[in-house]
């Protein structure tokens, strides 16, 4: 006869409520681990999906995710001349925050190197990729945007043509993809007044130097669009992504480009490491600390619950001792209940998590290894938590029955 | 009809129990010697504070005496300040306990409460199940076998407690005011039950009681006062 299950059956409502409480607590512990995994996955998702072999960024920066990186877009052509390089394309990444349909909308915009890259590699949830050079957008479904939505960005209105799934930036923002030119237009968008002031300033600067005095006809060009002034150079991108031809050593190609004085080069793994060692690492440590604290809190709460449950049964335990029950029977009663409490709490945490985690603002990724680890931790804290109750039960004096 | 034989279920000699020390010292039981034969039912009476319950606790190996000797079923269990047996095992094999409250385990049915005493002694479930039903039937509560204690009347609970006490065929049953919580009719029924158990199950029964109306059911009455046995009536 199993006393633990008989007792649970008798006090079923209380046991269910207690298990639910433990389950909620463990769900938070599980969620903390899941959020960390989500941060890691979000951090490396883009690098993984883009699949570039090398990331060429501004010299001595860890860009484009760890810090600002700006390199001339025409570097694409320069890198393409390096032996072993199969293809290059520019990469732009920046975050915008706009009010849309009465709500705040944050998007991390990624520029695709149109027409080579139409976003066909993106994991689609709905709609399609880009089919024209301008004013189209593919957004992650976590942004709550819908296919067909019209989103004003910069001076243009972009139409959402497709939705992706799981494309979240390391900061937790939904990603949106448009052509590189559009992404730059949005990034460097200035108000008409700012443009007018900038053009006037250029004209004034021109007249303050000798060139302006001897060639006054240049003022017309200086007061026009920036793109019409060769001296201002090409547009800037955050990075140039490089694909290496099969058979070529990626490290050797990287070393070649890295020797240039104006750029730094990272391999795909190097870029992922930079991402993980940056903001993701701080989040990991913080979440790890919270997780450990919550496990300790769970253990204490479980110990107190089991201690209280034992106190409720102290008279019965004294009676069991009086009629000659072995200590193992009493120990088993408490420990089995502790393990059941922990086990059922864990299952409740998992099931509840499956239902609730998708609604969390940040992605929660439950990894099988983490779940196994947590299950073992729950088992251990269940046993540890039962020790307080067992200690009290072992001290129960059979003569208490006489009173 | 009595099945009593000459083997004593209990022999105690020179039992003394002292609580506290120095100024707070209280001698609860002083140099008590007694014997209870198998099949005999003995009442232990006396005023409150006379030391009856303490004596019962000593005899039931619930508390150790300071001095004295206790022999249960021809086995020396306490002598010369030392416990000579595994008390927990000895209690489950040789003793049956009944108290003022039935002290049934609340989450077990009546039958399970009886079975528990046997399963604690490692008896197979098949045997314990059958004997539990036999005992409940013997004590007239078989129809309540599947009820939890909360669904039983006080008298029924005490009958189940008696069944549990009998489960392992004890040599000695010790009962501490088992009828105190019952009315006179049910109280007498329980005392009659103890008499029946003593005579039919061949167990020694020692009952602490304040209920003088049922003393006619006992083979012998021991009177206790100030920690000592004063008189014995047959």
Coordinates of C-alpha atoms in Angstrom, one line a residue:
Chain A
X1 CA 0.0 0.0 0.0
X2 CA 1.5 3.3 -1.0
X3 CA 0.8 5.9 1.7
X4 CA 2.0 8.8 -0.4
X5 CA -0.5 8.3 -3.2
X6 CA -3.3 7.5 -0.7
X7 CA -2.6 10.8 1.1
X8 CA -2.5 12.7 -2.2
X9 CA -5.8 11.2 -3.2
X10 CA -7.3 12.1 0.1
X11 CA -6.1 15.7 -0.2
X12 CA -6.3 15.9 -3.9
X13 CA -7.4 19.5 -4.2
X14 CA -4.7 20.8 -2.0
X15 CA -2.1 18.7 -3.8
X16 CA -3.3 20.0 -7.2
X17 CA -3.1 23.6 -6.1
X18 CA 0.3 23.2 -4.5
X19 CA 1.6 21.5 -7.7
X20 CA 0.1 24.3 -9.8
X21 CA 2.0 26.8 -7.6
X22 CA 5.2 24.9 -8.0
X23 CA 4.5 24.5 -11.7
X24 CA 4.1 28.3 -12.2
X25 CA 7.4 28.9 -10.4
X26 CA 9.2 26.3 -12.5
X27 CA 7.6 27.7 -15.6
X28 CA 9.3 31.0 -14.8
X29 CA 12.6 29.1 -14.3
X30 CA 12.0 27.3 -17.6
X31 CA 11.0 30.6 -19.3
X32 CA 14.3 32.3 -18.2
X33 CA 16.3 29.5 -19.8
X34 CA 14.1 29.7 -22.9
X35 CA 14.5 33.5 -23.2
X36 CA 18.3 33.1 -23.0
X37 CA 18.2 30.5 -25.7
X38 CA 15.9 32.8 -27.7
X39 CA 18.4 35.6 -27.4
X40 CA 21.3 33.4 -28.6
X41 CA 19.2 32.1 -31.4
X42 CA 18.0 35.6 -32.4
X43 CA 21.6 36.8 -32.2
X44 CA 22.9 34.3 -34.7
X45 CA 19.8 33.8 -36.8
X46 CA 20.6 36.5 -39.4
X47 CA 24.3 35.5 -39.7
X48 CA 23.2 31.9 -40.1
X49 CA 20.5 32.6 -42.6
X50 CA 22.5 35.0 -44.8
X51 CA 25.2 32.4 -44.9
X52 CA 28.0 34.7 -46.0
X53 CA 31.4 33.2 -45.6
X54 CA 33.1 36.6 -44.7
X55 CA 31.9 39.9 -43.2
X56 CA 34.0 42.9 -44.3
X57 CA 33.5 45.8 -41.9
X58 CA 35.0 49.2 -41.0
X59 CA 38.6 48.9 -39.8
X60 CA 39.0 48.0 -36.1
X61 CA 35.2 47.7 -35.5
X62 CA 33.2 44.7 -34.5
X63 CA 30.3 45.8 -36.8
X64 CA 27.7 45.7 -38.0
X65 CA 25.8 44.3 -35.0
X66 CA 28.2 45.1 -32.1
X67 CA 28.9 48.7 -33.1
X68 CA 28.5 51.1 -36.0
X69 CA 30.4 50.2 -39.1
X70 CA 30.5 52.3 -42.2
X71 CA 32.3 51.4 -45.4
X72 CA 31.9 52.6 -48.9
X73 CA 29.4 50.6 -50.9
X74 CA 31.8 50.4 -53.9
X75 CA 34.1 48.2 -51.7
X76 CA 31.8 45.4 -53.0
X77 CA 33.6 45.8 -56.4
X78 CA 37.1 45.9 -54.8
X79 CA 36.5 42.8 -52.7
X80 CA 35.2 41.0 -55.8
X81 CA 38.6 41.2 -57.4
X82 CA 40.2 39.2 -54.6
X83 CA 41.1 35.6 -55.8
X84 CA 38.6 33.1 -54.5
X85 CA 35.7 35.6 -54.0
X86 CA 32.6 34.4 -55.7
X87 CA 30.2 37.2 -54.9
X88 CA 29.8 40.2 -52.8
X89 CA 26.9 42.4 -51.7
X90 CA 26.4 45.3 -49.4
X91 CA 24.7 45.0 -46.0
X92 CA 22.8 47.6 -44.2
X93 CA 21.2 47.1 -40.8
X94 CA 19.5 49.8 -38.7
X95 CA 16.5 50.1 -36.4
X96 CA 13.4 52.3 -36.9
X97 CA 10.6 53.0 -34.5
X98 CA 7.4 54.4 -35.8
X99 CA 3.8 54.7 -34.7
X100 CA 1.6 52.5 -36.9
X101 CA -2.1 52.0 -36.5
X102 CA -1.9 53.6 -33.0
X103 CA 0.8 51.3 -31.8
X104 CA 4.6 51.7 -31.5
X105 CA 6.3 49.6 -34.1
X106 CA 10.1 48.7 -33.9
X107 CA 11.7 47.1 -36.9
X108 CA 15.3 46.2 -37.6
X109 CA 15.7 46.9 -41.3
X110 CA 18.0 44.8 -43.3
X111 CA 19.0 45.9 -46.8
X112 CA 19.1 43.2 -49.5
X113 CA 21.4 43.6 -52.4
X114 CA 18.8 43.9 -55.2
X115 CA 18.6 42.4 -57.8
X116 CA 21.1 39.6 -56.7
X117 CA 19.3 39.1 -53.4
X118 CA 15.5 39.0 -53.5
X119 CA 15.1 37.5 -50.1
X120 CA 14.3 34.1 -51.4
X121 CA 16.3 32.5 -48.5
X122 CA 14.1 34.1 -45.9
X123 CA 11.9 31.6 -44.0
X124 CA 8.4 32.6 -45.3
X125 CA 5.3 32.5 -43.2
X126 CA 3.1 34.2 -45.8
X127 CA 3.2 36.1 -49.1
X128 CA 6.3 36.3 -51.2
X129 CA 9.8 37.9 -51.5
X130 CA 10.8 41.2 -53.1
X131 CA 9.8 41.5 -56.8
X132 CA 10.7 45.1 -57.5
X133 CA 13.6 47.5 -56.7
X134 CA 11.6 49.9 -54.5
X135 CA 8.8 50.3 -52.0
X136 CA 8.4 46.6 -51.1
X137 CA 8.9 45.1 -47.7
X138 CA 9.1 41.6 -46.2
X139 CA 8.6 41.8 -42.4
X140 CA 8.6 39.2 -39.6
X141 CA 5.2 38.1 -38.5
X142 CA 6.2 39.0 -34.9
X143 CA 5.8 42.7 -36.0
X144 CA 2.0 42.0 -36.3
X145 CA 2.2 43.5 -39.8
X146 CA 0.0 41.8 -42.4
X147 CA 0.6 41.2 -46.1
X148 CA -0.8 44.2 -47.9
X149 CA -0.2 46.7 -45.1
X150 CA 1.1 50.1 -46.2
X151 CA 3.9 51.4 -44.0
X152 CA 5.2 54.9 -44.4
X153 CA 9.0 55.0 -43.9
X154 CA 11.2 58.0 -44.9
X155 CA 9.5 59.8 -47.7
X156 CA 7.9 56.7 -49.2
X157 CA 5.2 54.2 -48.5
X158 CA 6.2 50.6 -48.4
X159 CA 3.9 47.7 -49.0
X160 CA 4.3 44.5 -47.0
X161 CA 4.6 41.7 -49.6
X162 CA 5.6 38.8 -47.4
X163 CA 6.0 37.7 -43.8
X164 CA 8.9 35.7 -42.3
X165 CA 9.0 33.6 -39.2
X166 CA 11.6 33.6 -36.4
X167 CA 13.5 36.6 -37.9
X168 CA 14.2 38.6 -34.7
X169 CA 17.1 40.8 -34.1
X170 CA 19.4 40.3 -31.1
X171 CA 17.6 43.2 -29.4
X172 CA 14.3 41.4 -29.8
X173 CA 12.9 43.6 -32.6
X174 CA 11.2 42.1 -35.6
X175 CA 13.3 42.2 -38.8
X176 CA 12.1 43.8 -42.0
X177 CA 13.8 43.3 -45.4
X178 CA 13.9 45.8 -48.3
X179 CA 16.3 46.6 -51.1
X180 CA 19.6 48.1 -50.0
X181 CA 18.8 51.4 -51.7
X182 CA 15.5 51.6 -49.9
X183 CA 17.1 50.7 -46.6
X184 CA 19.7 53.5 -47.1
X185 CA 17.0 55.9 -48.1
X186 CA 15.2 55.2 -44.9
X187 CA 18.4 55.3 -42.9
X188 CA 19.6 58.6 -44.2
X189 CA 16.2 60.3 -44.7
X190 CA 16.3 64.0 -44.0
X191 CA 13.5 66.5 -43.8
X192 CA 13.2 68.9 -46.8
X193 CA 14.2 71.8 -44.6
X194 CA 17.4 69.9 -43.5
X195 CA 18.2 69.2 -47.2
X196 CA 17.7 72.8 -48.1
X197 CA 19.9 74.0 -45.2
X198 CA 22.6 71.5 -46.1
X199 CA 22.6 72.6 -49.8
X200 CA 22.8 76.3 -48.8
X201 CA 25.7 75.6 -46.5
X202 CA 27.5 73.8 -49.4
X203 CA 27.0 76.8 -51.7
X204 CA 28.3 79.2 -48.9
X205 CA 31.3 77.0 -48.3
X206 CA 32.0 77.0 -52.0
X207 CA 32.0 80.8 -52.1
X208 CA 34.4 81.0 -49.1
X209 CA 37.1 79.2 -51.1
X210 CA 39.0 80.3 -54.2
X211 CA 37.4 77.7 -56.4
X212 CA 34.0 79.2 -55.8
X213 CA 35.3 82.7 -56.7
X214 CA 36.8 81.6 -60.0
X215 CA 34.1 79.1 -61.0
X216 CA 30.8 80.5 -59.8
X217 CA 28.9 78.1 -62.1
X218 CA 29.8 75.3 -59.7
X219 CA 27.3 76.7 -57.2
X220 CA 24.4 75.2 -59.2
X221 CA 25.9 71.7 -58.7
X222 CA 26.8 72.4 -55.0
X223 CA 23.2 73.5 -54.4
X224 CA 21.8 70.3 -56.0
X225 CA 21.4 66.7 -54.8
X226 CA 24.4 65.0 -53.1
X227 CA 24.4 62.2 -55.6
X228 CA 25.3 64.7 -58.4
X229 CA 28.6 65.7 -56.6
X230 CA 31.4 63.3 -57.3
X231 CA 33.5 64.8 -54.5
X232 CA 31.1 63.5 -51.9
X233 CA 31.8 59.9 -52.7
X234 CA 29.6 56.9 -52.9
X235 CA 27.0 55.9 -50.3
X236 CA 28.0 53.9 -47.2
X237 CA 27.0 50.4 -46.1
X238 CA 27.4 48.7 -42.8
X239 CA 29.3 45.7 -44.2
X240 CA 30.1 43.8 -47.4
X241 CA 29.2 40.2 -47.4
X242 CA 31.5 37.8 -49.2
X243 CA 30.8 34.3 -50.6
X244 CA 34.0 32.3 -51.2
X245 CA 34.3 30.0 -54.2
X246 CA 34.2 26.3 -53.4
X247 CA 37.7 24.9 -53.0
X248 CA 39.2 28.1 -51.7
X249 CA 40.4 28.5 -48.2
X250 CA 38.1 30.9 -46.4
X251 CA 40.8 31.9 -43.9
X252 CA 43.2 32.7 -46.6
X253 CA 40.8 34.9 -48.5
X254 CA 39.9 36.6 -45.2
X255 CA 43.6 37.2 -44.4
X256 CA 44.1 38.7 -47.9
X257 CA 41.3 41.2 -47.4
X258 CA 42.2 41.9 -43.8
X259 CA 45.6 43.1 -44.9
X260 CA 43.9 46.1 -46.5
X261 CA 44.3 49.2 -44.3
X262 CA 40.6 50.3 -44.2
X263 CA 38.7 47.2 -43.4
X264 CA 38.5 44.3 -40.9
X265 CA 37.2 40.9 -41.8
X266 CA 35.4 38.3 -39.8
X267 CA 34.4 34.8 -40.8
X268 CA 30.8 33.6 -40.2
X269 CA 31.8 31.9 -36.9
X270 CA 33.8 34.9 -35.9
X271 CA 30.8 37.2 -36.4
X272 CA 28.6 34.8 -34.4
X273 CA 31.1 34.8 -31.6
X274 CA 31.1 38.6 -31.6
X275 CA 27.4 38.6 -31.3
X276 CA 27.4 36.0 -28.5
X277 CA 30.1 37.8 -26.6
X278 CA 28.3 41.2 -26.8
X279 CA 24.8 42.0 -25.5
X280 CA 23.8 38.3 -25.6
X281 CA 26.5 37.4 -23.1
X282 CA 25.3 40.1 -20.6
X283 CA 21.7 38.9 -21.0
X284 CA 22.9 35.3 -20.6
X285 CA 24.7 36.1 -17.3
X286 CA 21.8 38.1 -16.0
X287 CA 19.2 35.5 -16.9
X288 CA 21.5 32.8 -15.5
X289 CA 21.6 34.7 -12.2
X290 CA 17.8 35.1 -12.1
X291 CA 17.5 31.4 -12.9
X292 CA 19.7 30.3 -10.1
X293 CA 17.9 32.6 -7.7
X294 CA 14.6 31.2 -8.8
X295 CA 15.8 27.7 -8.4
X296 CA 16.9 28.5 -4.8
X297 CA 13.5 30.2 -4.2
X298 CA 11.7 27.2 -5.6
X299 CA 13.7 24.8 -3.4
X300 CA 12.9 26.9 -0.3
X301 CA 9.2 27.2 -1.2
X302 CA 9.1 23.4 -1.8
X303 CA 10.8 22.7 1.5
X304 CA 8.4 24.9 3.3
X305 CA 5.4 23.3 1.6
X306 CA 6.7 19.8 2.4
X307 CA 7.5 20.8 5.9
X308 CA 3.9 22.1 6.4
X309 CA 2.5 19.0 4.8
X310 CA 4.6 16.9 7.2
X311 CA 3.5 19.0 10.2
X312 CA -0.1 18.3 9.2
X313 CA 0.7 14.6 9.3
X314 CA 2.8 14.6 12.5
X315 CA 0.2 12.9 14.6
X316 CA -0.3 10.2 12.0
X317 CA 3.5 9.8 11.7
X318 CA 3.7 9.4 15.5
X319 CA 1.0 6.8 15.3
X320 CA 2.8 5.0 12.6
X321 CA 5.9 4.9 14.7
X322 CA 3.9 3.7 17.7
X323 CA 2.5 0.7 15.8
X324 CA 6.0 -0.1 14.7
X325 CA 6.4 1.4 11.2
X326 CA 10.0 1.5 9.9
X327 CA 11.6 4.8 9.3
X328 CA 11.9 3.9 5.6
X329 CA 8.1 3.9 5.3
X330 CA 7.8 7.4 6.8
X331 CA 10.8 8.6 4.7
X332 CA 9.2 7.1 1.6
X333 CA 5.9 8.8 2.4
X334 CA 7.5 12.3 2.4
X335 CA 10.0 11.8 -0.3
X336 CA 7.6 10.2 -2.7
X337 CA 5.3 13.2 -2.3
X338 CA 8.2 15.6 -2.8
X339 CA 9.2 13.9 -6.0
X340 CA 5.6 13.7 -7.2
X341 CA 5.1 17.4 -6.4
X342 CA 8.3 18.3 -8.3
X343 CA 7.5 16.0 -11.2
X344 CA 3.9 17.2 -11.6
X345 CA 5.0 20.8 -11.1
X346 CA 7.6 20.3 -13.9
X347 CA 4.9 18.8 -16.2
X348 CA 2.5 21.7 -15.4
X349 CA 5.4 24.2 -16.1
X350 CA 6.1 22.6 -19.4
X351 CA 2.5 22.4 -20.6
X352 CA 1.7 25.9 -19.4
X353 CA 4.9 27.2 -21.0
X354 CA 3.9 25.7 -24.3
X355 CA 0.7 27.6 -24.1
X356 CA 2.0 30.9 -22.7
X357 CA 5.5 31.3 -24.0
X358 CA 4.5 32.2 -27.6
X359 CA 2.8 35.3 -26.2
X360 CA 6.0 36.5 -24.5
X361 CA 7.4 39.7 -26.0
X362 CA 10.8 37.9 -26.5
X363 CA 11.2 34.6 -28.2
X364 CA 11.3 31.6 -25.7
X365 CA 13.2 28.6 -27.1
X366 CA 12.9 25.4 -25.1
X367 CA 15.9 23.2 -25.9
X368 CA 15.7 19.5 -25.0
X369 CA 19.0 19.5 -23.2
X370 CA 17.9 22.5 -21.0
X371 CA 14.6 20.7 -20.2
X372 CA 16.5 17.5 -19.2
X373 CA 18.9 19.6 -17.0
X374 CA 16.0 21.3 -15.3
X375 CA 14.2 18.0 -14.8
X376 CA 17.3 16.7 -13.0
X377 CA 17.5 20.0 -11.0
X378 CA 13.9 19.7 -10.0
X379 CA 14.4 16.1 -8.9
X380 CA 17.4 17.1 -6.8
X381 CA 15.6 20.0 -5.2
X382 CA 12.6 17.8 -4.5
X383 CA 14.8 15.5 -2.6
X384 CA 16.6 18.3 -0.8
X385 CA 13.3 20.0 0.0
X386 CA 11.9 16.9 1.5
X387 CA 14.9 16.7 4.0
X388 CA 13.4 19.3 6.3
X389 CA 10.1 17.5 6.5
X390 CA 11.9 14.1 7.0
X391 CA 14.0 15.7 9.7
X392 CA 10.9 16.8 11.5
X393 CA 9.2 13.5 11.0
X394 CA 12.1 11.6 12.4
X395 CA 11.9 13.7 15.5
X396 CA 8.2 12.8 16.0
X397 CA 7.8 11.0 19.3
X398 CA 5.4 8.1 19.4
X399 CA 4.3 9.3 22.8
X400 CA 2.7 12.3 21.1
X401 CA -0.2 10.0 20.4
X402 CA -0.8 9.7 24.1
X403 CA -1.4 13.4 24.4
Chain B
X1 CA -14.9 -19.1 27.3
X2 CA -11.4 -18.2 28.3
X3 CA -8.4 -19.6 26.4
X4 CA -6.0 -18.3 29.0
X5 CA -2.9 -20.3 29.5
X6 CA -0.3 -20.0 32.2
X7 CA 2.3 -18.1 30.1
X8 CA 2.2 -14.4 31.2
X9 CA 1.9 -11.9 28.4
X10 CA 3.5 -9.3 30.6
X11 CA 5.8 -9.3 33.6
X12 CA 7.1 -6.1 35.0
X13 CA 9.2 -5.7 38.2
X14 CA 10.4 -2.6 40.0
X15 CA 9.4 -0.1 37.3
X16 CA 10.2 3.5 38.2
X17 CA 9.8 6.5 36.0
X18 CA 11.1 9.9 37.1
X19 CA 10.5 13.1 35.1
X20 CA 12.8 16.1 35.5
X21 CA 15.6 16.4 38.1
X22 CA 16.5 18.3 41.2
X23 CA 13.7 20.7 42.3
X24 CA 11.5 19.8 39.4
X25 CA 11.8 16.0 39.8
X26 CA 8.5 14.1 39.7
X27 CA 8.3 10.4 40.4
X28 CA 5.5 9.4 38.0
X29 CA 5.8 5.6 38.6
X30 CA 7.4 4.2 41.7
X31 CA 8.6 0.6 42.0
X32 CA 5.6 -1.0 40.3
X33 CA 5.5 -4.7 39.7
X34 CA 2.7 -6.5 37.9
X35 CA 1.9 -9.4 35.7
X36 CA -0.8 -10.0 33.1
X37 CA -1.5 -13.5 31.8
X38 CA -2.5 -14.3 28.2
X39 CA -6.2 -14.3 27.9
X40 CA -6.6 -12.1 31.0
X41 CA -8.2 -8.6 30.9
X42 CA -6.9 -6.2 33.6
X43 CA -8.3 -2.8 34.5
X44 CA -6.0 -0.1 35.7
X45 CA -7.9 2.6 37.7
X46 CA -7.0 5.5 39.8
X47 CA -7.4 9.3 40.1
X48 CA -5.9 11.7 37.6
X49 CA -2.2 12.1 38.0
X50 CA -1.8 8.7 39.6
X51 CA 0.6 7.6 36.9
X52 CA -1.7 5.2 35.0
X53 CA -0.9 6.5 31.5
X54 CA 2.8 6.7 32.3
X55 CA 2.8 3.1 33.5
X56 CA 1.0 2.1 30.3
X57 CA 3.6 4.1 28.2
X58 CA 6.4 2.1 30.0
X59 CA 4.7 -1.2 29.5
X60 CA 4.0 -0.4 25.9
X61 CA 7.7 0.5 25.3
X62 CA 6.7 4.0 24.4
X63 CA 8.8 5.5 27.1
X64 CA 11.8 3.9 28.8
X65 CA 11.6 3.4 32.6
X66 CA 14.5 4.7 34.8
X67 CA 14.7 1.3 36.5
X68 CA 13.0 -2.0 36.5
X69 CA 12.6 -5.0 34.3
X70 CA 9.9 -5.8 31.6
X71 CA 9.3 -9.2 30.1
X72 CA 6.9 -9.5 27.3
X73 CA 5.9 -13.0 26.1
X74 CA 8.9 -14.5 27.8
X75 CA 11.3 -12.0 26.2
X76 CA 13.3 -9.6 28.3
X77 CA 12.7 -6.3 26.6
X78 CA 14.1 -3.9 29.3
X79 CA 16.4 -4.6 32.1
X80 CA 19.2 -2.8 34.0
X81 CA 18.5 0.5 32.3
X82 CA 18.9 -1.0 28.8
X83 CA 16.4 -1.8 26.0
X84 CA 17.2 -5.4 25.0
X85 CA 15.2 -5.6 21.7
X86 CA 14.5 -3.6 18.6
X87 CA 11.6 -1.6 20.1
X88 CA 9.9 -0.7 16.8
X89 CA 9.9 -4.3 15.6
X90 CA 8.8 -5.6 19.0
X91 CA 6.0 -3.2 19.2
X92 CA 4.6 -4.1 15.8
X93 CA 4.8 -7.8 16.5
X94 CA 3.8 -8.2 20.1
X95 CA 1.7 -5.2 20.9
X96 CA -1.7 -3.8 20.1
X97 CA -2.5 -0.2 21.1
X98 CA -5.9 1.5 21.6
X99 CA -6.3 5.0 22.8
X100 CA -9.0 7.5 23.8
X101 CA -9.0 8.6 20.2
X102 CA -9.0 5.9 17.6
X103 CA -6.0 7.6 15.9
X104 CA -6.8 6.0 12.6
X105 CA -4.8 7.3 9.6
X106 CA -7.3 9.7 8.0
X107 CA -6.4 9.0 4.4
X108 CA -6.8 5.3 4.7
X109 CA -10.1 3.4 4.7
X110 CA -11.0 1.2 7.7
X111 CA -9.8 -1.9 6.0
X112 CA -6.5 -0.2 4.9
X113 CA -5.9 1.0 8.5
X114 CA -6.1 -2.6 9.6
X115 CA -4.0 -3.8 6.7
X116 CA -1.4 -1.2 7.4
X117 CA -0.4 -2.8 10.7
X118 CA 0.2 -6.1 8.9
X119 CA 2.0 -4.6 5.9
X120 CA 4.3 -2.7 8.2
X121 CA 5.3 -6.2 9.5
X122 CA 6.0 -7.2 5.9
X123 CA 3.0 -9.5 5.6
X124 CA 1.8 -10.1 2.0
X125 CA -1.0 -7.9 0.8
X126 CA -3.2 -11.0 -0.1
X127 CA -3.0 -12.2 3.5
X128 CA -3.4 -8.8 5.1
X129 CA -6.4 -8.1 3.0
X130 CA -8.1 -11.3 4.0
X131 CA -7.3 -10.9 7.7
X132 CA -8.4 -7.3 7.8
X133 CA -11.8 -8.3 6.5
X134 CA -12.0 -11.2 9.0
X135 CA -11.2 -8.8 11.9
X136 CA -13.6 -6.1 10.8
X137 CA -16.3 -8.8 10.5
X138 CA -15.3 -10.2 13.9
X139 CA -15.7 -6.7 15.4
X140 CA -18.9 -6.0 13.6
X141 CA -17.8 -3.2 11.2
X142 CA -17.2 -5.2 8.0
X143 CA -19.8 -3.1 6.2
X144 CA -17.7 0.0 6.9
X145 CA -14.5 -1.5 5.5
X146 CA -14.2 0.9 2.6
X147 CA -15.2 4.0 4.5
X148 CA -12.7 6.6 5.6
X149 CA -12.4 7.3 9.3
X150 CA -14.2 10.6 8.8
X151 CA -17.3 8.7 7.8
X152 CA -17.4 6.4 10.9
X153 CA -19.0 7.0 14.3
X154 CA -16.9 7.2 17.4
X155 CA -17.8 3.6 18.3
X156 CA -17.1 2.3 14.8
X157 CA -13.7 4.1 14.8
X158 CA -12.8 2.4 18.1
X159 CA -13.8 -1.0 16.7
X160 CA -11.5 -0.4 13.7
X161 CA -8.7 0.7 16.1
X162 CA -9.2 -2.6 18.1
X163 CA -9.1 -4.5 14.8
X164 CA -5.8 -2.8 13.9
X165 CA -4.5 -3.6 17.4
X166 CA -5.3 -7.3 16.8
X167 CA -4.0 -7.4 13.3
X168 CA -0.6 -9.0 14.1
X169 CA -1.9 -11.4 16.8
X170 CA -0.3 -9.4 19.7
X171 CA 0.6 -10.9 23.0
X172 CA -0.5 -7.8 24.8
X173 CA -3.0 -5.1 24.1
X174 CA -2.6 -1.8 26.0
X175 CA -5.6 0.5 26.0
X176 CA -5.5 4.0 27.4
X177 CA -9.1 5.2 28.3
X178 CA -10.5 3.7 25.1
X179 CA -14.1 4.6 26.1
X180 CA -13.6 8.2 27.3
X181 CA -15.0 9.7 24.1
X182 CA -18.0 7.3 23.9
X183 CA -21.3 7.3 25.6
X184 CA -22.0 4.7 28.3
X185 CA -23.7 2.2 25.9
X186 CA -21.0 2.3 23.3
X187 CA -18.3 2.5 26.1
X188 CA -19.6 -0.8 27.6
X189 CA -19.8 -2.4 24.1
X190 CA -16.1 -1.6 23.6
X191 CA -15.1 -3.0 27.0
X192 CA -17.1 -6.1 26.2
X193 CA -15.1 -6.3 23.0
X194 CA -11.8 -6.2 24.9
X195 CA -13.0 -9.0 27.1
X196 CA -14.0 -11.0 24.1
X197 CA -10.7 -10.3 22.4
X198 CA -8.7 -11.3 25.5
X199 CA -10.5 -14.5 26.0
X200 CA -11.0 -15.5 22.3
X201 CA -7.7 -14.2 20.9
X202 CA -5.7 -15.3 23.9
X203 CA -4.1 -11.9 24.4
X204 CA -3.3 -10.1 27.6
X205 CA -5.3 -6.9 27.8
X206 CA -4.5 -4.0 30.1
X207 CA -7.0 -1.1 30.1
X208 CA -6.6 2.2 31.8
X209 CA -10.1 3.4 32.6
X210 CA -12.1 5.9 34.7
X211 CA -15.4 4.1 33.9
X212 CA -16.2 2.2 37.1
X213 CA -19.5 0.9 35.6
X214 CA -17.7 -1.5 33.4
X215 CA -15.3 -2.9 35.9
X216 CA -17.4 -6.1 36.2
X217 CA -16.1 -7.0 32.7
X218 CA -12.5 -7.3 33.9
X219 CA -10.8 -10.3 35.3
X220 CA -8.8 -8.1 37.6
X221 CA -8.7 -4.5 38.6
X222 CA -5.5 -2.7 39.7
X223 CA -5.7 0.5 41.6
X224 CA -3.0 3.1 41.3
X225 CA -2.3 6.1 43.4
X226 CA 0.7 8.5 43.6
X227 CA 2.6 6.3 41.1
X228 CA 2.2 3.1 43.0
X229 CA -0.1 0.1 42.8
X230 CA -2.2 0.1 46.0
X231 CA -4.8 -2.6 45.6
X232 CA -5.7 -5.5 43.3
X233 CA -9.3 -6.8 43.1
X234 CA -10.4 -10.0 41.4

